[in-house]
mmCIF file of C-alpha atoms and ligand atoms in Angstrom:
data_model
loop_
_atom_site.group_PDB
_atom_site.id
_atom_site.type_symbol
_atom_site.label_atom_id
_atom_site.label_comp_id
_atom_site.label_asym_id
_atom_site.label_seq_id
_atom_site.Cartn_x
_atom_site.Cartn_y
_atom_site.Cartn_z
ATOM 1 C CA MET L 11 25.184 -11.854 6.830
ATOM 2 C CA SER L 12 24.283 -8.255 7.404
ATOM 3 C CA THR L 13 22.522 -7.376 10.631
ATOM 4 C CA ALA L 14 20.681 -4.481 8.970
ATOM 5 C CA PRO L 15 16.901 -4.969 8.883
ATOM 6 C CA GLU L 16 15.683 -6.671 5.741
ATOM 7 C CA ALA L 17 14.702 -4.130 3.089
ATOM 8 C CA VAL L 18 11.276 -4.948 1.703
ATOM 9 C CA VAL L 19 11.207 -1.913 -0.571
ATOM 10 C CA SER L 20 14.367 -0.068 -1.459
ATOM 11 C CA PHE L 21 14.864 2.892 -3.794
ATOM 12 C CA ASP L 22 18.450 3.787 -4.619
ATOM 13 C CA SER L 23 18.858 7.147 -6.405
ATOM 14 C CA VAL L 24 15.584 6.656 -8.253
ATOM 15 C CA SER L 25 14.642 9.345 -10.751
ATOM 16 C CA LYS L 26 11.679 9.494 -13.090
ATOM 17 C CA VAL L 27 11.598 12.015 -15.890
ATOM 18 C CA TYR L 28 8.541 12.492 -18.086
ATOM 19 C CA GLY L 29 8.620 14.175 -21.480
ATOM 20 C CA THR L 30 11.488 15.648 -23.436
ATOM 21 C CA GLY L 31 13.029 19.066 -24.061
ATOM 22 C CA ALA L 32 11.273 22.066 -22.562
ATOM 23 C CA GLY L 33 8.334 19.888 -21.446
ATOM 24 C CA THR L 34 10.483 17.728 -19.163
ATOM 25 C CA VAL L 35 9.054 17.012 -15.709
ATOM 26 C CA CYS L 36 11.192 15.375 -13.051
ATOM 27 C CA ALA L 37 8.519 13.471 -11.101
ATOM 28 C CA LEU L 38 11.099 11.764 -8.862
ATOM 29 C CA ASP L 39 14.537 13.253 -8.310
ATOM 30 C CA GLU L 40 17.238 10.935 -6.914
ATOM 31 C CA VAL L 41 15.022 9.377 -4.255
ATOM 32 C CA SER L 42 16.805 6.942 -1.937
ATOM 33 C CA VAL L 43 14.863 5.247 0.811
ATOM 34 C CA VAL L 44 14.696 1.845 2.501
ATOM 35 C CA VAL L 45 11.487 0.429 3.925
ATOM 36 C CA PRO L 46 12.359 -2.369 6.337
ATOM 37 C CA ARG L 47 10.131 -5.296 7.210
ATOM 38 C CA GLY L 48 7.194 -4.750 9.505
ATOM 39 C CA GLY L 49 6.766 -0.996 9.350
ATOM 40 C CA PHE L 50 3.763 1.139 8.486
ATOM 41 C CA THR L 51 5.144 3.935 6.312
ATOM 42 C CA ALA L 52 3.126 6.870 5.003
ATOM 43 C CA VAL L 53 4.224 8.761 1.893
ATOM 44 C CA MET L 54 2.939 12.326 2.034
ATOM 45 C CA GLY L 55 3.386 15.399 -0.063
ATOM 46 C CA PRO L 56 1.485 18.133 -1.840
ATOM 47 C CA SER L 57 -0.300 17.397 -5.107
ATOM 48 C CA GLY L 58 2.223 16.842 -7.911
ATOM 49 C CA SER L 59 5.057 15.991 -5.501
ATOM 50 C CA GLY L 60 5.584 12.498 -6.958
ATOM 51 C CA LYS L 61 3.516 10.239 -4.664
ATOM 52 C CA SER L 62 1.734 8.348 -7.451
ATOM 53 C CA THR L 63 4.961 7.999 -9.379
ATOM 54 C CA PHE L 64 6.627 6.574 -6.253
ATOM 55 C CA MET L 65 3.808 4.027 -5.830
ATOM 56 C CA ASN L 66 3.716 3.047 -9.506
ATOM 57 C CA ILE L 67 7.452 2.417 -9.515
ATOM 58 C CA ALA L 68 7.315 0.479 -6.215
ATOM 59 C CA ALA L 69 4.527 -1.635 -7.734
ATOM 60 C CA GLY L 70 6.566 -2.290 -10.884
ATOM 61 C CA LEU L 71 3.867 -0.598 -12.981
ATOM 62 C CA ASP L 72 6.277 2.053 -14.147
ATOM 63 C CA ASP L 73 10.033 2.094 -14.802
ATOM 64 C CA PRO L 74 12.440 4.536 -13.237
ATOM 65 C CA SER L 75 14.483 6.642 -15.680
ATOM 66 C CA SER L 76 17.507 5.850 -13.526
ATOM 67 C CA GLY L 77 18.301 4.228 -10.208
ATOM 68 C CA GLU L 78 17.541 0.856 -8.643
ATOM 69 C CA VAL L 79 14.326 -0.477 -7.160
ATOM 70 C CA LEU L 80 14.157 -3.567 -4.983
ATOM 71 C CA VAL L 81 10.807 -5.028 -3.936
ATOM 72 C CA ALA L 82 10.705 -8.196 -1.839
ATOM 73 C CA GLY L 83 14.368 -8.780 -2.634
ATOM 74 C CA GLN L 84 13.817 -8.505 -6.402
ATOM 75 C CA ALA L 85 15.361 -5.849 -8.651
ATOM 76 C CA MET L 86 12.123 -4.717 -10.298
ATOM 77 C CA HIS L 87 13.832 -2.460 -12.824
ATOM 78 C CA LEU L 88 15.691 -5.476 -14.265
ATOM 79 C CA LEU L 89 12.698 -7.794 -14.654
ATOM 80 C CA ASP L 90 10.489 -8.297 -17.691
ATOM 81 C CA ASP L 91 6.724 -7.762 -17.551
ATOM 82 C CA ARG L 92 5.938 -11.404 -16.874
ATOM 83 C CA ALA L 93 8.277 -11.632 -13.895
ATOM 84 C CA ARG L 94 6.952 -8.349 -12.510
ATOM 85 C CA THR L 95 3.378 -9.513 -12.870
ATOM 86 C CA LEU L 96 4.237 -12.595 -10.836
ATOM 87 C CA ILE L 97 5.816 -10.493 -8.069
ATOM 88 C CA ARG L 98 2.818 -8.168 -8.033
ATOM 89 C CA ARG L 99 0.503 -11.136 -7.797
ATOM 90 C CA GLU L 100 2.409 -13.142 -5.219
ATOM 91 C CA ARG L 101 4.466 -10.727 -3.116
ATOM 92 C CA VAL L 102 2.533 -7.445 -3.157
ATOM 93 C CA GLY L 103 -0.952 -6.676 -1.833
ATOM 94 C CA PHE L 104 -2.842 -3.630 -3.074
ATOM 95 C CA VAL L 105 -5.466 -1.458 -1.414
ATOM 96 C CA PHE L 106 -6.975 1.290 -3.573
ATOM 97 C CA GLN L 107 -9.133 4.308 -2.880
ATOM 98 C CA SER L 108 -11.861 2.764 -5.072
ATOM 99 C CA PHE L 109 -11.726 -0.672 -3.321
ATOM 100 C CA ASN L 110 -11.421 -2.535 -6.681
ATOM 101 C CA LEU L 111 -13.492 -5.536 -5.622
ATOM 102 C CA VAL L 112 -15.029 -7.851 -8.223
ATOM 103 C CA PRO L 113 -18.750 -6.980 -8.157
ATOM 104 C CA THR L 114 -19.971 -10.454 -9.151
ATOM 105 C CA LEU L 115 -18.021 -12.245 -6.408
ATOM 106 C CA ASP L 116 -19.069 -12.422 -2.767
ATOM 107 C CA VAL L 117 -16.823 -11.419 0.145
ATOM 108 C CA ARG L 118 -15.166 -14.792 0.582
ATOM 109 C CA GLU L 119 -14.591 -15.188 -3.162
ATOM 110 C CA ASN L 120 -13.060 -11.718 -3.403
ATOM 111 C CA VAL L 121 -10.683 -12.455 -0.525
ATOM 112 C CA LEU L 122 -9.681 -15.799 -2.007
ATOM 113 C CA LEU L 123 -9.154 -14.343 -5.488
ATOM 114 C CA PRO L 124 -5.346 -14.018 -5.157
ATOM 115 C CA PHE L 125 -5.127 -17.757 -4.412
ATOM 116 C CA GLU L 126 -7.506 -18.523 -7.274
ATOM 117 C CA LEU L 127 -5.386 -16.448 -9.697
ATOM 118 C CA ALA L 128 -2.235 -18.189 -8.542
ATOM 119 C CA GLY L 129 -3.965 -21.572 -9.025
ATOM 120 C CA ARG L 130 -3.220 -22.385 -5.401
ATOM 121 C CA ARG L 131 -5.380 -24.502 -3.078
ATOM 122 C CA LEU L 132 -5.534 -23.394 0.536
ATOM 123 C CA ALA L 133 -3.800 -25.533 3.127
ATOM 124 C CA THR L 134 -5.924 -26.128 6.250
ATOM 125 C CA GLU L 135 -3.705 -23.852 8.309
ATOM 126 C CA GLU L 136 -4.058 -21.097 5.711
ATOM 127 C CA ALA L 137 -7.837 -21.457 5.542
ATOM 128 C CA GLU L 138 -7.986 -21.141 9.347
ATOM 129 C CA ARG L 139 -5.774 -18.078 9.301
ATOM 130 C CA ILE L 140 -7.982 -16.423 6.681
ATOM 131 C CA ASP L 141 -11.145 -17.253 8.649
ATOM 132 C CA HIS L 142 -9.506 -15.579 11.635
ATOM 133 C CA LEU L 143 -8.559 -12.563 9.511
ATOM 134 C CA LEU L 144 -12.151 -12.205 8.256
ATOM 135 C CA ASP L 145 -13.332 -12.428 11.844
ATOM 136 C CA VAL L 146 -10.880 -9.768 13.068
ATOM 137 C CA LEU L 147 -11.936 -7.512 10.185
ATOM 138 C CA GLY L 148 -15.582 -7.906 11.210
ATOM 139 C CA LEU L 149 -16.560 -9.673 7.988
ATOM 140 C CA ALA L 150 -17.482 -13.107 9.315
ATOM 141 C CA GLU L 151 -21.209 -12.350 9.074
ATOM 142 C CA ARG L 152 -20.917 -10.954 5.560
ATOM 143 C CA LEU L 153 -19.121 -13.720 3.686
ATOM 144 C CA ALA L 154 -21.936 -14.354 1.208
ATOM 145 C CA HIS L 155 -22.583 -10.671 0.465
ATOM 146 C CA ARG L 156 -21.594 -9.010 -2.811
ATOM 147 C CA PRO L 157 -19.705 -5.677 -2.689
ATOM 148 C CA ALA L 158 -22.840 -3.685 -3.666
ATOM 149 C CA GLU L 159 -24.535 -4.973 -0.508
ATOM 150 C CA LEU L 160 -21.802 -3.543 1.730
ATOM 151 C CA SER L 161 -20.976 -0.065 3.015
ATOM 152 C CA GLY L 162 -17.817 1.676 1.784
ATOM 153 C CA GLY L 163 -16.029 0.877 5.046
ATOM 154 C CA GLN L 164 -16.981 -2.794 4.782
ATOM 155 C CA GLN L 165 -15.836 -2.924 1.158
ATOM 156 C CA GLN L 166 -12.471 -1.488 2.103
ATOM 157 C CA ARG L 167 -12.168 -4.059 4.882
ATOM 158 C CA VAL L 168 -12.751 -6.770 2.276
ATOM 159 C CA ALA L 169 -10.023 -5.207 0.122
ATOM 160 C CA ILE L 170 -7.694 -5.196 3.146
ATOM 161 C CA ALA L 171 -8.505 -8.853 3.859
ATOM 162 C CA ARG L 172 -7.768 -9.673 0.204
ATOM 163 C CA ALA L 173 -4.455 -7.793 0.370
ATOM 164 C CA LEU L 174 -3.371 -9.409 3.657
ATOM 165 C CA ALA L 175 -4.587 -12.977 3.034
ATOM 166 C CA PRO L 176 -1.620 -14.222 0.975
ATOM 167 C CA ARG L 177 0.833 -12.679 3.498
ATOM 168 C CA PRO L 178 2.516 -10.480 0.902
ATOM 169 C CA ALA L 179 5.974 -9.023 1.455
ATOM 170 C CA VAL L 180 4.408 -5.568 1.285
ATOM 171 C CA VAL L 181 0.964 -3.984 1.064
ATOM 172 C CA LEU L 182 0.824 -0.840 -1.071
ATOM 173 C CA ALA L 183 -2.157 1.305 -0.125
ATOM 174 C CA ASP L 184 -3.083 4.258 -2.327
ATOM 175 C CA GLU L 185 -5.282 6.800 -0.490
ATOM 176 C CA PRO L 186 -7.148 3.913 1.197
ATOM 177 C CA THR L 187 -9.501 6.246 3.064
ATOM 178 C CA GLY L 188 -10.156 8.629 0.167
ATOM 179 C CA ASN L 189 -13.742 7.408 -0.290
ATOM 180 C CA LEU L 190 -14.645 6.813 3.351
ATOM 181 C CA ASP L 191 -16.395 8.793 6.081
ATOM 182 C CA THR L 192 -14.450 9.729 9.199
ATOM 183 C CA ARG L 193 -15.525 6.753 11.279
ATOM 184 C CA SER L 194 -14.828 4.154 8.576
ATOM 185 C CA SER L 195 -11.505 5.858 7.819
ATOM 186 C CA ARG L 196 -10.393 5.483 11.415
ATOM 187 C CA GLU L 197 -11.418 1.831 11.436
ATOM 188 C CA VAL L 198 -9.517 1.100 8.243
ATOM 189 C CA LEU L 199 -6.397 2.953 9.424
ATOM 190 C CA GLY L 200 -6.545 1.187 12.786
ATOM 191 C CA LEU L 201 -6.692 -2.158 10.967
ATOM 192 C CA LEU L 202 -3.694 -1.296 8.796
ATOM 193 C CA ARG L 203 -1.760 -0.221 11.860
ATOM 194 C CA ALA L 204 -2.711 -3.439 13.680
ATOM 195 C CA ALA L 205 -1.603 -5.523 10.679
ATOM 196 C CA ALA L 206 1.825 -3.888 10.925
ATOM 197 C CA ARG L 207 2.155 -3.943 14.715
ATOM 198 C CA GLU L 208 0.607 -7.280 15.542
ATOM 199 C CA TYR L 209 1.379 -9.336 12.450
ATOM 200 C CA GLY L 210 4.576 -7.659 11.230
ATOM 201 C CA GLN L 211 2.975 -6.792 7.891
ATOM 202 C CA THR L 212 4.945 -4.192 5.934
ATOM 203 C CA ILE L 213 2.662 -1.427 4.668
ATOM 204 C CA VAL L 214 3.405 1.580 2.494
ATOM 205 C CA MET L 215 0.518 4.020 2.202
ATOM 206 C CA VAL L 216 0.258 7.094 0.026
ATOM 207 C CA SER L 217 -2.046 9.746 1.403
ATOM 208 C CA HIS L 218 -2.379 13.492 1.405
ATOM 209 C CA ASP L 219 -4.440 13.312 4.617
ATOM 210 C CA PRO L 220 -2.470 14.202 7.792
ATOM 211 C CA VAL L 221 -4.872 12.180 9.961
ATOM 212 C CA ALA L 222 -4.264 9.075 7.850
ATOM 213 C CA ALA L 223 -0.495 9.580 7.928
ATOM 214 C CA SER L 224 -0.574 9.982 11.724
ATOM 215 C CA TYR L 225 -1.442 6.268 12.014
ATOM 216 C CA ALA L 226 1.885 5.358 10.400
ATOM 217 C CA ASP L 227 5.071 4.850 12.378
ATOM 218 C CA ARG L 228 7.130 6.609 9.725
ATOM 219 C CA VAL L 229 6.249 9.557 7.536
ATOM 220 C CA LEU L 230 8.127 10.214 4.306
ATOM 221 C CA VAL L 231 7.547 13.575 2.695
ATOM 222 C CA LEU L 232 7.964 14.195 -1.015
ATOM 223 C CA ALA L 233 8.267 17.727 -2.388
ATOM 224 C CA ASP L 234 8.939 18.417 -6.069
ATOM 225 C CA GLY L 235 9.981 14.804 -6.570
ATOM 226 C CA ARG L 236 12.619 14.924 -3.841
ATOM 227 C CA LEU L 237 12.545 13.077 -0.537
ATOM 228 C CA ALA L 238 12.219 16.141 1.649
ATOM 229 C CA GLY L 239 11.499 14.506 4.996
ATOM 230 C CA ASP L 240 11.770 11.182 6.817
ATOM 231 C CA HIS L 241 10.103 11.331 10.225
ATOM 232 C CA GLU L 242 9.023 9.048 13.029
ATOM 233 C CA ALA L 243 5.325 8.980 13.944
ATOM 234 C CA MET L 244 3.812 12.450 14.142
ATOM 235 C CA SER L 245 0.489 13.937 15.192
ATOM 236 C CA PRO L 246 -1.983 15.088 12.518
ATOM 237 C CA GLN L 247 -1.237 18.699 13.486
ATOM 238 C CA GLN L 248 2.524 18.246 13.139
ATOM 239 C CA ILE L 249 2.027 16.645 9.717
ATOM 240 C CA ALA L 250 -0.380 19.365 8.592
ATOM 241 C CA ASP L 251 2.111 22.060 9.658
ATOM 242 C CA LEU L 252 4.880 20.287 7.772
ATOM 243 C CA LEU L 253 2.793 20.072 4.586
ATOM 244 C CA ILE L 254 1.743 23.701 4.763
ATOM 245 C CA GLY L 255 5.447 24.542 4.931
ATOM 246 C CA PHE L 256 6.098 22.630 1.699
ATOM 247 C CA GLU L 257 3.033 24.009 -0.054
ATOM 248 C CA GLU L 258 4.206 27.511 0.754
ATOM 249 C CA GLY L 259 7.721 26.562 -0.310
ATOM 250 C CA VAL L 260 9.263 27.778 2.948
ATOM 251 C CA ALA L 261 10.374 24.453 4.416
HETATM 252 P P1 LIG E 324 1.248 13.229 -6.826
HETATM 253 O O1 LIG E 324 0.791 11.815 -6.835
HETATM 254 O O2 LIG E 324 2.033 13.601 -5.607
HETATM 255 O O3 LIG E 324 0.147 14.207 -7.089
HETATM 256 P P2 LIG E 324 2.510 12.544 -9.360
HETATM 257 O O4 LIG E 324 3.457 11.440 -9.103
HETATM 258 O O5 LIG E 324 1.174 12.195 -9.955
HETATM 259 O O6 LIG E 324 2.303 13.412 -8.031
HETATM 260 O O7 LIG E 324 3.176 13.599 -10.352
HETATM 261 C C1 LIG E 324 4.461 14.185 -10.148
HETATM 262 C C2 LIG E 324 4.777 15.094 -11.326
HETATM 263 O O8 LIG E 324 4.939 14.319 -12.506
HETATM 264 C C3 LIG E 324 3.676 16.088 -11.628
HETATM 265 O O9 LIG E 324 4.266 17.297 -12.066
HETATM 266 C C4 LIG E 324 2.921 15.432 -12.765
HETATM 267 O O10 LIG E 324 2.290 16.405 -13.581
HETATM 268 C C5 LIG E 324 4.018 14.712 -13.496
HETATM 269 N N1 LIG E 324 3.529 13.493 -14.165
HETATM 270 C C6 LIG E 324 3.002 12.401 -13.552
HETATM 271 N N2 LIG E 324 2.689 11.450 -14.456
HETATM 272 C C7 LIG E 324 3.009 11.960 -15.679
HETATM 273 C C8 LIG E 324 2.937 11.465 -17.036
HETATM 274 N N3 LIG E 324 2.471 10.247 -17.296
HETATM 275 N N4 LIG E 324 3.364 12.282 -18.017
HETATM 276 C C9 LIG E 324 3.862 13.504 -17.747
HETATM 277 N N5 LIG E 324 3.979 14.028 -16.506
HETATM 278 C C10 LIG E 324 3.559 13.273 -15.482
#
């Protein structure tokens, strides 16, 4: 047995090339990175640097042109669509900029949707854990509300509860604060950080916002599809300076 920390997401020389001939774009260029269990990792980079491509490949929504991708111990690039769908449903939680809640379901029903889709009944211990999660996320008083009756910050907290409830191997968060005001953004980021620190939840978040990335304990920087930086926690100012360097092409 290896003593290295368990890799929850691992990219080994992953490249993604779009188009052919003169129109070829290398969206990811030989990216190798390991995300171990329990960390909160931010993926930063200027627009067009490959962040969405990175997320789509990690989520098994897109195939790499070359290289190997492991998610929750599974070689995603070798699996068929059905097997990937199962991993996405059972091992990966998603948090999107646009919340993606089901408008006709109330808060509790939205949070329990992953169990519903998997055809799984909740064990008592699980139901108690989810009640606790809803409480910690400040949603206990809102369980019967529909998304339209909630603020943006509350809706994103529901989406976080839904992502965390099945205890996925990894939560992939795509610009989770993109639609939120400053106060709600801080709340949401604090909750993601707490999920990683206190519950050992692995989180990978794409964001172009230095304040958001400063909540992470690791900051990966993409530039022109290459992994151009791999840093421990940094302040918003340090991250902003780093990004300006890449945008100006001097770093
Ligand atoms: P980011 O999320 O950092 O803005 P993307 O991953 O969306 O970056 O894009 C990286 C590069 O790949 C960009 O040059 C983009 O234009 C290109 N790209 C992304 N998706 C496609 C696609 N489906 N077809 C062609 N080019 C694409």
